Amino acid sequence: MSHWPSSKARKVLAALLRIGWAIQREAGGSQKVLERAGWSDVVFAFHEAEEIGPRMLKRIAKRTELTPDDFYPAALPPCATSAPSSWANQTNGKLLERR
């Protein structure tokens, strides 16, 4: 059994771009040729909204060195827990109520 979850093609492509693959050219509606130094080119032929199953993800991973961890960025930006100081200055330090 594979440990790969099904994923949308746009997420798979974003993960590939994040690990160093680049779009060499777009060969048609859904076909993109990806390149990376030291690797042979890979044809990524999926529509963005298409669901890619675990078996196909495993095949893509074999040719691209993609891992399940590559789908999640290592460092997410911190969440803002308070309003920025510029916002407080614009409202004279008062909180606005929602009506």
mmCIF file of C-alpha atoms in Angstrom, residues 43-78:
data_model
loop_
_atom_site.group_PDB
_atom_site.id
_atom_site.type_symbol
_atom_site.label_atom_id
_atom_site.label_comp_id
_atom_site.label_asym_id
_atom_site.label_seq_id
_atom_site.Cartn_x
_atom_site.Cartn_y
_atom_site.Cartn_z
ATOM 1 C CA VAL A 43 6.261 15.749 -19.094
ATOM 2 C CA PHE A 44 3.552 16.785 -16.629
ATOM 3 C CA ALA A 45 0.279 16.211 -18.504
ATOM 4 C CA PHE A 46 -2.526 16.850 -16.026
ATOM 5 C CA HIS A 47 -5.218 19.525 -15.904
ATOM 6 C CA GLU A 48 -4.909 21.677 -12.752
ATOM 7 C CA ALA A 49 -8.148 20.459 -11.162
ATOM 8 C CA GLU A 50 -7.493 16.805 -11.991
ATOM 9 C CA GLU A 51 -7.084 14.429 -9.048
ATOM 10 C CA ILE A 52 -3.863 12.401 -9.152
ATOM 11 C CA GLY A 53 -4.061 9.093 -7.304
ATOM 12 C CA PRO A 54 -1.455 7.400 -5.090
ATOM 13 C CA ARG A 55 -0.083 5.065 -7.779
ATOM 14 C CA MET A 56 0.531 7.884 -10.259
ATOM 15 C CA LEU A 57 2.060 10.057 -7.517
ATOM 16 C CA LYS A 58 4.470 7.233 -6.738
ATOM 17 C CA ARG A 59 5.454 7.062 -10.416
ATOM 18 C CA ILE A 60 5.973 10.831 -10.541
ATOM 19 C CA ALA A 61 8.048 10.641 -7.345
ATOM 20 C CA LYS A 62 10.286 7.967 -8.821
ATOM 21 C CA ARG A 63 11.213 10.266 -11.722
ATOM 22 C CA THR A 64 11.375 13.566 -9.792
ATOM 23 C CA GLU A 65 12.494 12.746 -6.216
ATOM 24 C CA LEU A 66 9.223 14.153 -4.868
ATOM 25 C CA THR A 67 8.295 13.126 -1.311
ATOM 26 C CA PRO A 68 5.002 13.489 0.600
ATOM 27 C CA ASP A 69 6.696 16.093 2.828
ATOM 28 C CA ASP A 70 7.286 18.328 -0.218
ATOM 29 C CA PHE A 71 3.569 19.115 -0.349
ATOM 30 C CA TYR A 72 3.876 21.219 2.803
ATOM 31 C CA PRO A 73 6.250 24.208 2.981
ATOM 32 C CA ALA A 74 8.863 23.828 5.723
ATOM 33 C CA ALA A 75 8.244 27.207 7.322
ATOM 34 C CA LEU A 76 4.824 28.778 7.274
ATOM 35 C CA PRO A 77 4.607 32.508 7.968
ATOM 36 C CA PRO A 78 3.545 33.343 11.527
#
